[in-house]
Amino acid sequence: MGGYTTEPTALTEIGTEVLPYVHRWSGPQTPRVVVPTPICRMENFLGATHADALLSHAISRQADFTDGTVMDPLTGQLSHKDRNSLVLPAHSTAFHQYLSDCLPQVIEMLGMDTTPSQAITALTAHGTDSYFGIHTDATKVPHPATAVSAIYYLHRRPRGFDGGQLRIYDTAVHDGRAGRADTCTVIEPDHDTIVFFPASAFHEVMVSRCPSGQFADHRFTLTSWISAPTTAPEPQTASQALRWMARAAEHTRPLPGVGRNHHGAIAAPLPPQTAARPTV
């Protein structure tokens, strides 16, 4: 035999101290649980032809963009607090068709078992010193636990801006209370990509810089809030994780009777799914 020796295996007692009751999980000091936010990201979403056409359209509408605002969920008042960006209500039949066609896959990946049926869409433009502070989209939809936010990115190649990443935060649950966690996923604003996530998720847009100062070099998005109609009863089919996320976002929801800030964008029913991709 070789020159190996074996030693008898024995259990070693590391410590004999018994944890006090208050340090046990069954006591008042329970662990802090972090619920990861489900995210679905797709590349080459529209394809080069459709993406370039939408980018050209966004650039051509420069004069129609207005300053983005934030709504106070308690009073309904609008302000520019924690936001510096440009917004334009938008609707694209082709884009909404693509949303409809991929939505079943997105819903499955996000852990939902309901299918939202309408979308509110707006163009945004971010240039130098543009940003959007931490917020949820609970002010945009009637039922955040079963609604989806979608952000589709457009920009010139090569990219004419820096920054502008999207941070999507996780949810922390402790002692029966839910709130925003410190951990997050960072999404790069790459051309012709789209990211889907629950509308109740806390997220922010980091500061961007546009050295040329030209509007055509801005960071553009088509942002959609996909949900059930306002008149529909609140679905009860969200997963437990999504219900915790919605609970964390509860204080960002408008009070009864307070409107929602859509910057003039109107909800449109999503078209029926098609087997083939639509044409512009």
Short mmCIF file of C-alpha atoms in Angstrom, two decimals:
data_model
loop_
_atom_site.label_atom_id
_atom_site.label_comp_id
_atom_site.label_asym_id
_atom_site.label_seq_id
_atom_site.Cartn_x
_atom_site.Cartn_y
_atom_site.Cartn_z
CA MET A 1 0.00 0.00 0.00
CA GLY A 2 1.01 3.59 -0.38
CA GLY A 3 2.28 5.83 2.33
CA TYR A 4 -1.13 7.15 3.37
CA THR A 5 -2.45 6.88 6.89
CA THR A 6 -6.00 7.17 8.08
CA GLU A 7 -7.30 8.78 11.24
CA PRO A 8 -10.51 7.83 13.01
CA THR A 9 -13.40 10.21 12.32
CA ALA A 10 -14.88 11.88 15.38
CA LEU A 11 -17.28 14.73 16.00
CA THR A 12 -15.71 17.81 17.53
CA GLU A 13 -17.76 20.05 19.78
CA ILE A 14 -17.11 23.62 18.63
CA GLY A 15 -18.87 25.39 21.47
CA THR A 16 -21.13 24.60 24.39
CA GLU A 17 -22.84 27.95 24.85
CA VAL A 18 -26.59 27.82 24.33
CA LEU A 19 -27.99 30.87 22.54
CA PRO A 20 -30.28 33.00 24.70
CA TYR A 21 -33.92 32.81 23.75
CA VAL A 22 -33.93 36.30 22.23
CA HIS A 23 -31.26 35.21 19.73
CA ARG A 24 -33.20 32.25 18.44
CA TRP A 25 -35.26 32.40 15.25
CA SER A 26 -38.41 31.76 17.25
CA GLY A 27 -37.75 34.86 19.31
CA PRO A 28 -38.42 38.54 18.54
CA GLN A 29 -35.13 39.02 16.63
CA THR A 30 -35.96 37.17 13.42
CA PRO A 31 -33.65 37.12 10.39
CA ARG A 32 -33.88 39.80 7.74
CA VAL A 33 -34.98 38.15 4.51
CA VAL A 34 -34.05 39.64 1.13
CA VAL A 35 -36.47 38.84 -1.70
CA PRO A 36 -34.72 39.15 -5.11
CA THR A 37 -36.67 41.09 -7.71
CA PRO A 38 -37.44 38.92 -10.76
CA ILE A 39 -36.20 40.51 -13.99
CA CYS A 40 -36.54 39.52 -17.62
CA ARG A 41 -34.19 41.15 -20.15
CA MET A 42 -34.37 40.61 -23.91
CA GLU A 43 -31.81 41.60 -26.54
CA ASN A 44 -32.53 42.50 -30.19
CA PHE A 45 -36.15 43.00 -29.20
CA LEU A 46 -37.43 44.77 -32.33
CA GLY A 47 -34.55 44.17 -34.70
CA ALA A 48 -32.38 46.77 -36.42
CA THR A 49 -34.97 48.09 -38.90
CA HIS A 50 -37.78 48.70 -36.40
CA ALA A 51 -35.43 49.97 -33.69
CA ASP A 52 -33.79 52.53 -36.00
CA ALA A 53 -37.20 53.71 -37.21
CA LEU A 54 -38.37 54.31 -33.64
CA LEU A 55 -35.13 56.10 -32.77
CA SER A 56 -35.49 58.39 -35.78
CA HIS A 57 -39.08 59.13 -34.77
CA ALA A 58 -38.05 59.98 -31.19
CA ILE A 59 -35.34 62.35 -32.40
CA SER A 60 -37.74 64.06 -34.83
CA ARG A 61 -40.17 64.85 -31.97
CA GLN A 62 -37.67 66.90 -29.94
CA ALA A 63 -39.91 69.96 -29.81
CA ASP A 64 -42.79 67.94 -28.33
CA PHE A 65 -40.98 66.59 -25.26
CA THR A 66 -41.75 68.20 -21.90
CA ASP A 67 -40.11 68.04 -18.47
CA GLY A 68 -40.95 64.86 -16.59
CA THR A 69 -42.71 65.22 -13.26
CA VAL A 70 -43.21 63.13 -10.12
CA MET A 71 -46.58 62.79 -8.39
CA ASP A 72 -46.98 62.93 -4.63
CA PRO A 73 -49.10 59.85 -3.84
CA LEU A 74 -50.75 61.56 -0.86
CA THR A 75 -51.81 64.81 -2.49
CA GLY A 76 -51.63 64.17 -6.23
CA GLN A 77 -49.45 67.25 -6.65
CA LEU A 78 -46.81 67.19 -9.38
CA SER A 79 -43.22 68.36 -8.98
CA HIS A 80 -39.75 67.90 -10.47
CA LYS A 81 -38.37 66.50 -7.21
CA ASP A 82 -35.85 63.69 -7.74
CA ARG A 83 -36.29 63.76 -11.50
CA ASN A 84 -34.63 65.47 -14.46
CA SER A 85 -35.72 64.02 -17.80
CA LEU A 86 -37.94 64.68 -20.81
CA VAL A 87 -41.20 62.85 -21.51
CA LEU A 88 -43.55 62.45 -24.48
CA PRO A 89 -46.76 60.33 -24.51
CA ALA A 90 -46.42 57.72 -27.23
CA HIS A 91 -48.13 54.82 -28.93
CA SER A 92 -46.64 52.34 -31.38
CA THR A 93 -48.85 49.62 -32.83
CA ALA A 94 -45.81 47.55 -33.77
CA PHE A 95 -44.20 47.94 -30.33
CA HIS A 96 -47.41 46.99 -28.53
CA GLN A 97 -47.72 43.94 -30.78
CA TYR A 98 -44.23 42.83 -29.76
CA LEU A 99 -45.18 43.34 -26.10
CA SER A 100 -48.30 41.23 -26.55
CA ASP A 101 -46.43 38.43 -28.29
CA CYS A 102 -43.71 38.08 -25.63
CA LEU A 103 -45.89 38.76 -22.58
CA PRO A 104 -46.77 35.11 -21.77
CA GLN A 105 -43.06 34.25 -21.59
CA VAL A 106 -42.33 37.37 -19.53
CA ILE A 107 -45.16 36.67 -17.08
CA GLU A 108 -43.87 33.13 -16.56
CA MET A 109 -40.30 34.30 -15.97
CA LEU A 110 -41.47 36.94 -13.46
CA GLY A 111 -43.41 34.33 -11.51
CA MET A 112 -46.88 35.68 -12.29
CA ASP A 113 -49.86 33.64 -13.38
CA THR A 114 -52.06 36.46 -14.66
CA THR A 115 -51.87 38.18 -18.03
CA PRO A 116 -52.18 42.00 -18.05
CA SER A 117 -54.19 43.28 -20.98
CA GLN A 118 -53.42 46.98 -21.44
CA ALA A 119 -50.37 49.26 -21.66
CA ILE A 120 -49.61 52.92 -21.08
CA THR A 121 -46.50 54.01 -23.00
CA ALA A 122 -44.30 57.11 -23.04
CA LEU A 123 -41.04 58.13 -24.67
CA THR A 124 -38.32 59.49 -22.39
CA ALA A 125 -35.06 61.28 -23.18
CA HIS A 126 -32.09 61.62 -20.81
CA GLY A 127 -29.19 63.98 -21.54
CA THR A 128 -26.58 65.66 -19.36
CA ASP A 129 -27.39 65.57 -15.61
CA SER A 130 -30.60 63.62 -16.26
CA TYR A 131 -31.71 61.10 -13.66
CA PHE A 132 -34.75 59.64 -11.92
CA GLY A 133 -34.52 59.01 -8.18
CA ILE A 134 -35.65 55.88 -6.35
CA HIS A 135 -39.34 55.21 -6.93
CA THR A 136 -41.88 52.55 -7.86
CA ASP A 137 -44.43 52.50 -10.66
CA ALA A 138 -47.27 51.91 -8.23
CA THR A 139 -48.57 55.38 -9.15
CA LYS A 140 -48.98 54.26 -12.77
CA VAL A 141 -51.07 51.09 -12.38
CA PRO A 142 -54.20 50.10 -10.40
CA HIS A 143 -52.84 46.78 -9.08
CA PRO A 144 -49.02 46.84 -8.61
CA ALA A 145 -48.77 43.21 -7.45
CA THR A 146 -49.81 41.95 -10.88
CA ALA A 147 -48.54 44.75 -13.13
CA VAL A 148 -45.34 44.84 -15.18
CA SER A 149 -42.99 47.71 -16.03
CA ALA A 150 -41.14 47.50 -19.35
CA ILE A 151 -38.27 49.76 -20.41
CA TYR A 152 -37.06 49.56 -24.00
CA TYR A 153 -33.77 51.33 -24.83
CA LEU A 154 -32.85 53.29 -27.95
CA HIS A 155 -29.71 55.27 -28.75
CA ARG A 156 -27.30 56.15 -31.52
CA ARG A 157 -24.33 53.91 -32.27
CA PRO A 158 -21.72 54.58 -31.10
CA ARG A 159 -23.41 55.66 -27.88
CA GLY A 160 -23.42 59.44 -27.43
CA PHE A 161 -23.98 59.43 -23.67
CA ASP A 162 -22.46 57.97 -20.51
CA GLY A 163 -24.22 56.64 -17.44
CA GLY A 164 -27.99 56.26 -17.35
CA GLN A 165 -27.95 52.73 -15.90
CA LEU A 166 -31.11 51.34 -14.33
CA ARG A 167 -30.93 50.06 -10.76
CA ILE A 168 -33.68 47.62 -9.75
CA TYR A 169 -33.73 47.02 -5.99
CA ASP A 170 -34.62 43.88 -4.07
CA THR A 171 -37.14 43.79 -1.20
CA ALA A 172 -36.22 43.28 2.46
CA VAL A 173 -38.68 41.58 4.83
CA HIS A 174 -38.17 41.79 8.60
CA ASP A 175 -40.58 41.25 11.47
CA GLY A 176 -43.53 41.20 9.08
CA ARG A 177 -42.58 44.49 7.48
CA ALA A 178 -41.35 44.96 3.92
CA GLY A 179 -39.20 47.70 2.42
CA ARG A 180 -36.50 48.44 -0.11
CA ALA A 181 -33.34 46.38 0.30
CA ASP A 182 -29.81 47.70 -0.19
CA THR A 183 -29.04 45.17 -2.93
CA CYS A 184 -29.91 45.81 -6.56
CA THR A 185 -29.42 44.66 -10.15
CA VAL A 186 -27.83 47.12 -12.57
CA ILE A 187 -29.11 47.18 -16.17
CA GLU A 188 -27.10 48.81 -18.95
CA PRO A 189 -29.20 50.91 -21.38
CA ASP A 190 -28.16 49.00 -24.52
CA HIS A 191 -29.83 49.81 -27.84
CA ASP A 192 -32.73 47.52 -28.86
CA THR A 193 -32.90 45.79 -25.48
CA ILE A 194 -35.89 45.69 -23.15
CA VAL A 195 -36.17 44.87 -19.46
CA PHE A 196 -39.34 43.73 -17.68
CA PHE A 197 -39.85 43.77 -13.90
CA PRO A 198 -42.74 44.01 -11.42
CA ALA A 199 -44.26 47.49 -11.26
CA SER A 200 -43.96 47.42 -7.46
CA ALA A 201 -40.15 47.14 -7.55
CA PHE A 202 -38.13 50.11 -6.32
CA HIS A 203 -35.83 51.36 -9.09
CA GLU A 204 -33.88 54.42 -10.19
CA VAL A 205 -32.10 55.82 -13.26
CA MET A 206 -28.52 56.88 -12.60
CA VAL A 207 -27.17 60.25 -13.75
CA SER A 208 -26.31 60.44 -17.44
CA ARG A 209 -23.96 62.72 -19.36
CA CYS A 210 -24.21 63.76 -23.00
CA PRO A 211 -20.89 65.44 -24.00
CA SER A 212 -22.12 66.68 -27.40
CA GLY A 213 -25.24 68.29 -25.96
CA GLN A 214 -27.16 67.17 -29.05
CA PHE A 215 -30.65 65.81 -28.56
CA ALA A 216 -29.93 62.97 -31.00
CA ASP A 217 -27.21 61.70 -28.62
CA HIS A 218 -29.59 61.37 -25.67
CA ARG A 219 -30.57 58.11 -23.97
CA PHE A 220 -34.09 57.29 -25.22
CA THR A 221 -36.60 54.79 -23.89
CA LEU A 222 -40.08 53.57 -24.60
CA THR A 223 -41.46 52.93 -21.13
CA SER A 224 -44.66 50.90 -20.75
CA TRP A 225 -46.75 50.09 -17.70
CA ILE A 226 -48.66 46.89 -18.43
CA SER A 227 -51.63 46.03 -16.24
CA ALA A 228 -55.24 45.00 -15.97
CA PRO A 229 -57.82 47.76 -16.63
CA THR A 230 -58.57 50.12 -13.77
CA THR A 231 -62.15 48.88 -13.62
CA ALA A 232 -61.09 45.23 -13.21
CA PRO A 233 -61.14 43.70 -9.70
CA GLU A 234 -57.76 43.32 -8.05
CA PRO A 235 -56.30 39.92 -9.01
CA GLN A 236 -55.45 37.55 -6.17
CA THR A 237 -52.95 35.39 -8.05
CA ALA A 238 -49.62 37.08 -7.35
CA SER A 239 -46.93 34.94 -5.74
CA GLN A 240 -45.97 35.51 -2.11
CA ALA A 241 -42.75 37.24 -3.21
CA LEU A 242 -44.70 39.66 -5.41
CA ARG A 243 -47.15 40.33 -2.59
CA TRP A 244 -44.24 41.26 -0.30
CA MET A 245 -42.94 43.60 -3.01
CA ALA A 246 -46.36 45.20 -3.36
CA ARG A 247 -46.53 45.62 0.41
CA ALA A 248 -43.16 47.40 0.39
CA ALA A 249 -44.45 49.77 -2.31
CA GLU A 250 -47.77 50.39 -0.57
CA HIS A 251 -46.80 53.86 0.69
CA THR A 252 -46.01 54.93 -2.90
CA ARG A 253 -49.53 54.12 -4.15
CA PRO A 254 -52.00 56.98 -4.59
CA LEU A 255 -54.70 57.28 -1.96
CA PRO A 256 -58.28 56.59 -3.09
CA GLY A 257 -59.49 59.49 -5.18
CA VAL A 258 -56.00 60.65 -6.14
CA GLY A 259 -55.26 60.37 -9.85
CA ARG A 260 -52.23 58.86 -11.57
CA ASN A 261 -49.51 60.74 -13.41
CA HIS A 262 -49.20 59.40 -16.95
CA HIS A 263 -47.96 62.63 -18.58
CA GLY A 264 -50.98 62.52 -20.86
CA ALA A 265 -50.40 58.97 -22.07
CA ILE A 266 -53.58 56.92 -22.52
CA ALA A 267 -54.07 53.24 -21.72
CA ALA A 268 -54.45 51.12 -24.84
CA PRO A 269 -55.56 47.47 -25.01
CA LEU A 270 -52.78 45.17 -26.10
CA PRO A 271 -53.50 43.52 -29.47
CA PRO A 272 -54.08 39.77 -29.73
CA GLN A 273 -50.96 37.65 -30.00
CA THR A 274 -49.70 36.77 -33.44
CA ALA A 275 -47.51 33.96 -34.67
CA ALA A 276 -45.49 36.27 -36.93
CA ARG A 277 -43.79 39.51 -35.94
CA PRO A 278 -45.62 42.64 -37.11
CA THR A 279 -44.37 45.11 -39.69
CA VAL A 280 -44.08 48.86 -39.08
#
